[in-house]
């Protein structure tokens, strides 16, 4: 008798809870229907993103036009013997690609290319090497690596525009030679946006090595800029 009474009490309480839940759902549905049919409630304006006019004012539009074809750094006199200064030759090849005087992909051959100033890779230009060897932990200089050997106090490579890219090469804070052994770079690769949006930057299969004086890779957006 006690067990039957307890079972009846539990069943009655469960039925009461179900009824209360049903009533609450019905009341909520009536409130939603009333809101949907009320014509004097103005819709709320949500502003999470800037308007097109605001984007234009801040110069945040992206055309992302990229030159097609190839520019060969060897045509501009690069040597890549780990001794010669290849700064001007490499930058000349990059500038030619940027100006649409040649293709937008700057092909760097195998070799070690010493530079003493940062390489500036502008919008639409890709710096394309031949890889850095088989090991992900070391540069294979004797296995056909393409190495940017930087000797300076700035960043070695700066990506400065839409769709600027680095592919298949090593970037090395070069410690060899009396002119480089006591110099540390501020960093390896810098992606920078200044008062504008920079989009579609690609850094692929890049070995950034031995930058002990600063970050290997930095993304910096300043003056209300953005990197996407």
mmCIF file of C-alpha atoms in Angstrom:
data_model
loop_
_atom_site.group_PDB
_atom_site.id
_atom_site.type_symbol
_atom_site.label_atom_id
_atom_site.label_comp_id
_atom_site.label_asym_id
_atom_site.label_seq_id
_atom_site.Cartn_x
_atom_site.Cartn_y
_atom_site.Cartn_z
ATOM 1 C CA UNK A 1 0.000 0.000 0.000
ATOM 2 C CA UNK A 2 2.841 2.382 0.816
ATOM 3 C CA UNK A 3 4.556 1.675 -2.528
ATOM 4 C CA UNK A 4 1.326 2.302 -4.446
ATOM 5 C CA UNK A 5 0.798 5.594 -2.603
ATOM 6 C CA UNK A 6 4.331 6.767 -3.359
ATOM 7 C CA UNK A 7 3.933 5.839 -7.019
ATOM 8 C CA UNK A 8 0.654 7.734 -7.250
ATOM 9 C CA UNK A 9 2.191 10.814 -5.597
ATOM 10 C CA UNK A 10 5.217 10.776 -7.964
ATOM 11 C CA UNK A 11 2.968 10.385 -11.010
ATOM 12 C CA UNK A 12 0.757 13.276 -9.932
ATOM 13 C CA UNK A 13 3.773 15.562 -9.313
ATOM 14 C CA UNK A 14 5.240 14.665 -12.723
ATOM 15 C CA UNK A 15 1.930 15.441 -14.421
ATOM 16 C CA UNK A 16 1.777 18.801 -12.627
ATOM 17 C CA UNK A 17 5.349 19.700 -13.774
ATOM 18 C CA UNK A 18 4.549 18.768 -17.363
ATOM 19 C CA UNK A 19 1.430 20.935 -17.271
ATOM 20 C CA UNK A 20 3.407 23.904 -15.877
ATOM 21 C CA UNK A 21 6.027 23.511 -18.594
ATOM 22 C CA UNK A 22 3.306 23.337 -21.243
ATOM 23 C CA UNK A 23 1.705 26.511 -19.895
ATOM 24 C CA UNK A 24 5.051 28.363 -19.921
ATOM 25 C CA UNK A 25 5.726 27.379 -23.555
ATOM 26 C CA UNK A 26 2.237 28.474 -24.565
ATOM 27 C CA UNK A 27 2.656 31.836 -22.812
ATOM 28 C CA UNK A 28 6.015 32.411 -24.529
ATOM 29 C CA UNK A 29 4.504 31.587 -27.904
ATOM 30 C CA UNK A 30 1.681 34.107 -27.325
ATOM 31 C CA UNK A 31 4.238 36.813 -26.470
ATOM 32 C CA UNK A 32 6.250 36.068 -29.617
ATOM 33 C CA UNK A 33 3.129 36.230 -31.772
ATOM 34 C CA UNK A 34 2.182 39.558 -30.192
ATOM 35 C CA UNK A 35 5.611 41.025 -30.925
ATOM 36 C CA UNK A 36 5.511 39.788 -34.515
ATOM 37 C CA UNK A 37 2.157 41.468 -35.179
ATOM 38 C CA UNK A 38 2.876 44.748 -33.366
ATOM 39 C CA UNK A 39 3.440 47.455 -35.980
ATOM 40 C CA UNK A 40 4.542 50.304 -33.702
ATOM 41 C CA UNK A 41 7.826 48.696 -32.612
ATOM 42 C CA UNK A 42 10.718 50.022 -34.662
ATOM 43 C CA UNK A 43 13.420 47.494 -35.586
ATOM 44 C CA UNK A 44 16.685 47.836 -33.758
ATOM 45 C CA UNK A 45 19.716 48.945 -35.772
ATOM 46 C CA UNK A 46 22.741 46.770 -35.137
ATOM 47 C CA UNK A 47 26.114 48.224 -36.145
ATOM 48 C CA UNK A 48 28.813 45.620 -35.843
ATOM 49 C CA UNK A 49 30.516 46.362 -39.193
ATOM 50 C CA UNK A 50 31.352 49.709 -40.841
ATOM 51 C CA UNK A 51 29.225 50.863 -43.746
ATOM 52 C CA UNK A 52 30.653 51.041 -47.263
ATOM 53 C CA UNK A 53 31.000 54.810 -46.912
ATOM 54 C CA UNK A 54 32.995 54.353 -43.708
ATOM 55 C CA UNK A 55 35.204 51.772 -45.399
ATOM 56 C CA UNK A 56 35.862 54.164 -48.295
ATOM 57 C CA UNK A 57 36.769 56.929 -45.859
ATOM 58 C CA UNK A 58 39.262 54.659 -44.141
ATOM 59 C CA UNK A 59 40.595 53.264 -47.438
ATOM 60 C CA UNK A 60 39.688 49.729 -46.455
ATOM 61 C CA UNK A 61 38.776 48.508 -49.919
ATOM 62 C CA UNK A 62 40.785 45.699 -51.538
ATOM 63 C CA UNK A 63 41.252 45.411 -55.285
ATOM 64 C CA UNK A 64 43.900 42.700 -54.872
ATOM 65 C CA UNK A 65 45.009 42.935 -58.501
ATOM 66 C CA UNK A 66 48.066 40.757 -59.017
ATOM 67 C CA UNK A 67 50.453 40.748 -61.994
ATOM 68 C CA UNK A 68 50.586 37.419 -63.802
ATOM 69 C CA UNK A 69 53.607 35.516 -65.110
ATOM 70 C CA UNK A 70 57.163 35.146 -63.873
ATOM 71 C CA UNK A 71 60.137 37.390 -63.168
ATOM 72 C CA UNK A 72 63.468 35.605 -62.887
ATOM 73 C CA UNK A 73 65.848 37.100 -60.347
ATOM 74 C CA UNK A 74 68.784 35.669 -62.297
ATOM 75 C CA UNK A 75 67.967 38.132 -65.100
ATOM 76 C CA UNK A 76 68.721 40.971 -62.667
ATOM 77 C CA UNK A 77 72.196 39.757 -61.738
ATOM 78 C CA UNK A 78 71.735 37.869 -58.476
ATOM 79 C CA UNK A 79 74.733 35.691 -57.577
ATOM 80 C CA UNK A 80 73.762 33.673 -54.493
ATOM 81 C CA UNK A 81 77.248 32.587 -53.438
ATOM 82 C CA UNK A 82 76.847 33.630 -49.749
ATOM 83 C CA UNK A 83 79.480 36.322 -50.284
ATOM 84 C CA UNK A 84 78.231 38.853 -52.827
ATOM 85 C CA UNK A 85 75.732 41.575 -51.917
ATOM 86 C CA UNK A 86 72.482 40.645 -53.705
ATOM 87 C CA UNK A 87 70.334 43.358 -52.113
ATOM 88 C CA UNK A 88 69.962 45.648 -55.132
ATOM 89 C CA UNK A 89 69.522 42.816 -57.643
ATOM 90 C CA UNK A 90 66.766 41.104 -55.651
ATOM 91 C CA UNK A 91 64.923 44.341 -54.953
ATOM 92 C CA UNK A 92 65.183 45.321 -58.633
ATOM 93 C CA UNK A 93 63.512 42.048 -59.628
ATOM 94 C CA UNK A 94 60.749 42.628 -57.060
ATOM 95 C CA UNK A 95 60.214 46.221 -58.214
ATOM 96 C CA UNK A 96 60.008 45.095 -61.840
ATOM 97 C CA UNK A 97 57.291 42.598 -60.944
ATOM 98 C CA UNK A 98 55.404 45.237 -58.975
ATOM 99 C CA UNK A 99 55.498 47.713 -61.866
ATOM 100 C CA UNK A 100 54.033 45.130 -64.278
ATOM 101 C CA UNK A 101 57.234 45.301 -66.305
ATOM 102 C CA UNK A 102 57.471 41.544 -65.797
ATOM 103 C CA UNK A 103 55.506 38.747 -64.127
ATOM 104 C CA UNK A 104 54.291 39.011 -60.547
ATOM 105 C CA UNK A 105 56.049 35.846 -59.322
ATOM 106 C CA UNK A 106 59.728 36.549 -58.653
ATOM 107 C CA UNK A 107 61.588 33.255 -58.995
ATOM 108 C CA UNK A 108 64.734 32.979 -56.869
ATOM 109 C CA UNK A 109 67.172 30.263 -57.970
ATOM 110 C CA UNK A 110 69.099 27.948 -55.676
ATOM 111 C CA UNK A 111 71.726 29.721 -53.626
ATOM 112 C CA UNK A 112 72.440 31.843 -50.569
ATOM 113 C CA UNK A 113 71.647 35.501 -51.262
ATOM 114 C CA UNK A 114 73.190 37.952 -48.825
ATOM 115 C CA UNK A 115 71.257 41.191 -48.334
ATOM 116 C CA UNK A 116 72.048 44.216 -46.166
ATOM 117 C CA UNK A 117 68.693 46.007 -46.410
ATOM 118 C CA UNK A 118 65.154 44.623 -45.974
ATOM 119 C CA UNK A 119 63.471 43.230 -49.068
ATOM 120 C CA UNK A 120 60.177 45.103 -49.600
ATOM 121 C CA UNK A 121 57.574 42.865 -51.248
ATOM 122 C CA UNK A 122 54.652 45.068 -52.365
ATOM 123 C CA UNK A 123 51.058 44.195 -53.218
ATOM 124 C CA UNK A 124 50.512 41.407 -55.706
ATOM 125 C CA UNK A 125 54.098 40.148 -55.749
ATOM 126 C CA UNK A 126 55.230 36.662 -54.727
ATOM 127 C CA UNK A 127 58.820 35.844 -53.812
ATOM 128 C CA UNK A 128 59.204 32.211 -54.893
ATOM 129 C CA UNK A 129 62.221 30.073 -53.956
ATOM 130 C CA UNK A 130 63.223 26.462 -54.584
ATOM 131 C CA UNK A 131 62.703 25.225 -51.020
ATOM 132 C CA UNK A 132 65.155 24.865 -48.148
ATOM 133 C CA UNK A 133 66.040 21.149 -48.287
ATOM 134 C CA UNK A 134 64.639 17.981 -46.791
ATOM 135 C CA UNK A 135 64.969 18.746 -43.082
ATOM 136 C CA UNK A 136 62.438 21.016 -41.333
ATOM 137 C CA UNK A 137 65.053 21.727 -38.657
ATOM 138 C CA UNK A 138 67.987 22.881 -40.768
ATOM 139 C CA UNK A 139 68.773 24.563 -44.052
ATOM 140 C CA UNK A 140 70.366 22.269 -46.633
ATOM 141 C CA UNK A 141 72.763 24.667 -48.309
ATOM 142 C CA UNK A 142 74.233 21.856 -50.404
ATOM 143 C CA UNK A 143 70.844 20.461 -51.449
ATOM 144 C CA UNK A 144 69.548 23.303 -53.572
ATOM 145 C CA UNK A 145 68.051 25.592 -50.934
ATOM 146 C CA UNK A 146 67.028 29.185 -51.677
ATOM 147 C CA UNK A 147 68.188 31.240 -48.704
ATOM 148 C CA UNK A 148 67.774 34.949 -47.980
ATOM 149 C CA UNK A 149 70.782 35.659 -45.734
ATOM 150 C CA UNK A 150 70.096 38.953 -43.973
ATOM 151 C CA UNK A 151 72.823 41.061 -42.402
ATOM 152 C CA UNK A 152 71.206 44.098 -40.796
ATOM 153 C CA UNK A 153 69.268 45.485 -37.842
ATOM 154 C CA UNK A 154 65.770 45.749 -39.381
ATOM 155 C CA UNK A 155 63.397 42.981 -40.497
ATOM 156 C CA UNK A 156 64.791 40.842 -43.310
ATOM 157 C CA UNK A 157 61.626 40.787 -45.453
ATOM 158 C CA UNK A 158 58.627 43.118 -45.325
ATOM 159 C CA UNK A 159 55.291 42.222 -46.933
ATOM 160 C CA UNK A 160 53.590 45.516 -47.643
ATOM 161 C CA UNK A 161 50.311 45.098 -49.485
ATOM 162 C CA UNK A 162 47.412 42.915 -50.629
ATOM 163 C CA UNK A 163 48.428 39.424 -51.788
ATOM 164 C CA UNK A 164 52.144 39.938 -51.107
ATOM 165 C CA UNK A 165 53.573 36.454 -50.601
ATOM 166 C CA UNK A 166 56.601 34.350 -49.696
ATOM 167 C CA UNK A 167 56.933 30.729 -50.782
ATOM 168 C CA UNK A 168 59.473 27.927 -50.523
ATOM 169 C CA UNK A 169 62.604 29.557 -49.152
ATOM 170 C CA UNK A 170 64.632 30.165 -46.004
ATOM 171 C CA UNK A 171 65.110 33.511 -44.289
ATOM 172 C CA UNK A 172 68.252 33.494 -42.161
ATOM 173 C CA UNK A 173 69.716 36.048 -39.731
ATOM 174 C CA UNK A 174 73.168 35.566 -41.229
ATOM 175 C CA UNK A 175 75.899 35.319 -38.563
ATOM 176 C CA UNK A 176 78.916 34.704 -40.796
ATOM 177 C CA UNK A 177 81.651 37.067 -41.871
ATOM 178 C CA UNK A 178 83.300 39.899 -39.993
ATOM 179 C CA UNK A 179 80.672 42.328 -41.299
ATOM 180 C CA UNK A 180 77.733 40.294 -39.956
ATOM 181 C CA UNK A 181 78.837 38.286 -36.937
ATOM 182 C CA UNK A 182 77.992 40.954 -34.334
ATOM 183 C CA UNK A 183 74.733 42.208 -35.898
ATOM 184 C CA UNK A 184 71.261 41.052 -34.857
ATOM 185 C CA UNK A 185 68.108 41.672 -36.862
ATOM 186 C CA UNK A 186 64.950 43.141 -35.344
ATOM 187 C CA UNK A 187 63.026 40.193 -36.792
ATOM 188 C CA UNK A 188 62.545 37.865 -39.718
ATOM 189 C CA UNK A 189 59.374 38.582 -41.719
ATOM 190 C CA UNK A 190 57.088 41.565 -41.122
ATOM 191 C CA UNK A 191 53.525 41.886 -42.431
ATOM 192 C CA UNK A 192 52.540 45.514 -41.927
ATOM 193 C CA UNK A 193 49.368 47.510 -42.545
ATOM 194 C CA UNK A 194 49.310 51.274 -42.078
ATOM 195 C CA UNK A 195 45.929 53.088 -42.239
ATOM 196 C CA UNK A 196 44.574 50.497 -44.687
ATOM 197 C CA UNK A 197 43.406 46.903 -44.856
ATOM 198 C CA UNK A 198 45.936 44.310 -46.069
ATOM 199 C CA UNK A 199 44.391 41.049 -47.260
ATOM 200 C CA UNK A 200 45.358 37.673 -48.735
ATOM 201 C CA UNK A 201 49.002 37.653 -47.633
ATOM 202 C CA UNK A 202 50.555 34.188 -47.971
ATOM 203 C CA UNK A 203 53.618 32.850 -46.150
ATOM 204 C CA UNK A 204 54.018 29.220 -47.237
ATOM 205 C CA UNK A 205 56.805 26.710 -46.599
ATOM 206 C CA UNK A 206 59.156 29.345 -45.186
ATOM 207 C CA UNK A 207 61.970 28.451 -42.794
ATOM 208 C CA UNK A 208 62.730 31.512 -40.621
ATOM 209 C CA UNK A 209 65.933 30.815 -38.765
ATOM 210 C CA UNK A 210 68.268 32.193 -36.076
ATOM 211 C CA UNK A 211 66.472 35.487 -35.383
ATOM 212 C CA UNK A 212 67.561 35.799 -31.765
ATOM 213 C CA UNK A 213 67.087 39.565 -31.498
ATOM 214 C CA UNK A 214 63.360 39.645 -32.320
ATOM 215 C CA UNK A 215 60.340 37.676 -33.545
ATOM 216 C CA UNK A 216 60.623 35.405 -36.559
ATOM 217 C CA UNK A 217 57.239 36.575 -37.901
ATOM 218 C CA UNK A 218 55.306 39.731 -36.960
ATOM 219 C CA UNK A 219 51.894 41.069 -38.015
ATOM 220 C CA UNK A 220 51.541 44.782 -37.270
ATOM 221 C CA UNK A 221 48.432 46.896 -37.974
ATOM 222 C CA UNK A 222 48.550 50.570 -37.034
ATOM 223 C CA UNK A 223 46.537 53.761 -37.546
ATOM 224 C CA UNK A 224 43.161 51.962 -37.680
ATOM 225 C CA UNK A 225 44.473 49.441 -40.194
ATOM 226 C CA UNK A 226 43.757 45.710 -40.408
ATOM 227 C CA UNK A 227 45.298 42.465 -41.641
ATOM 228 C CA UNK A 228 42.939 39.773 -42.938
#
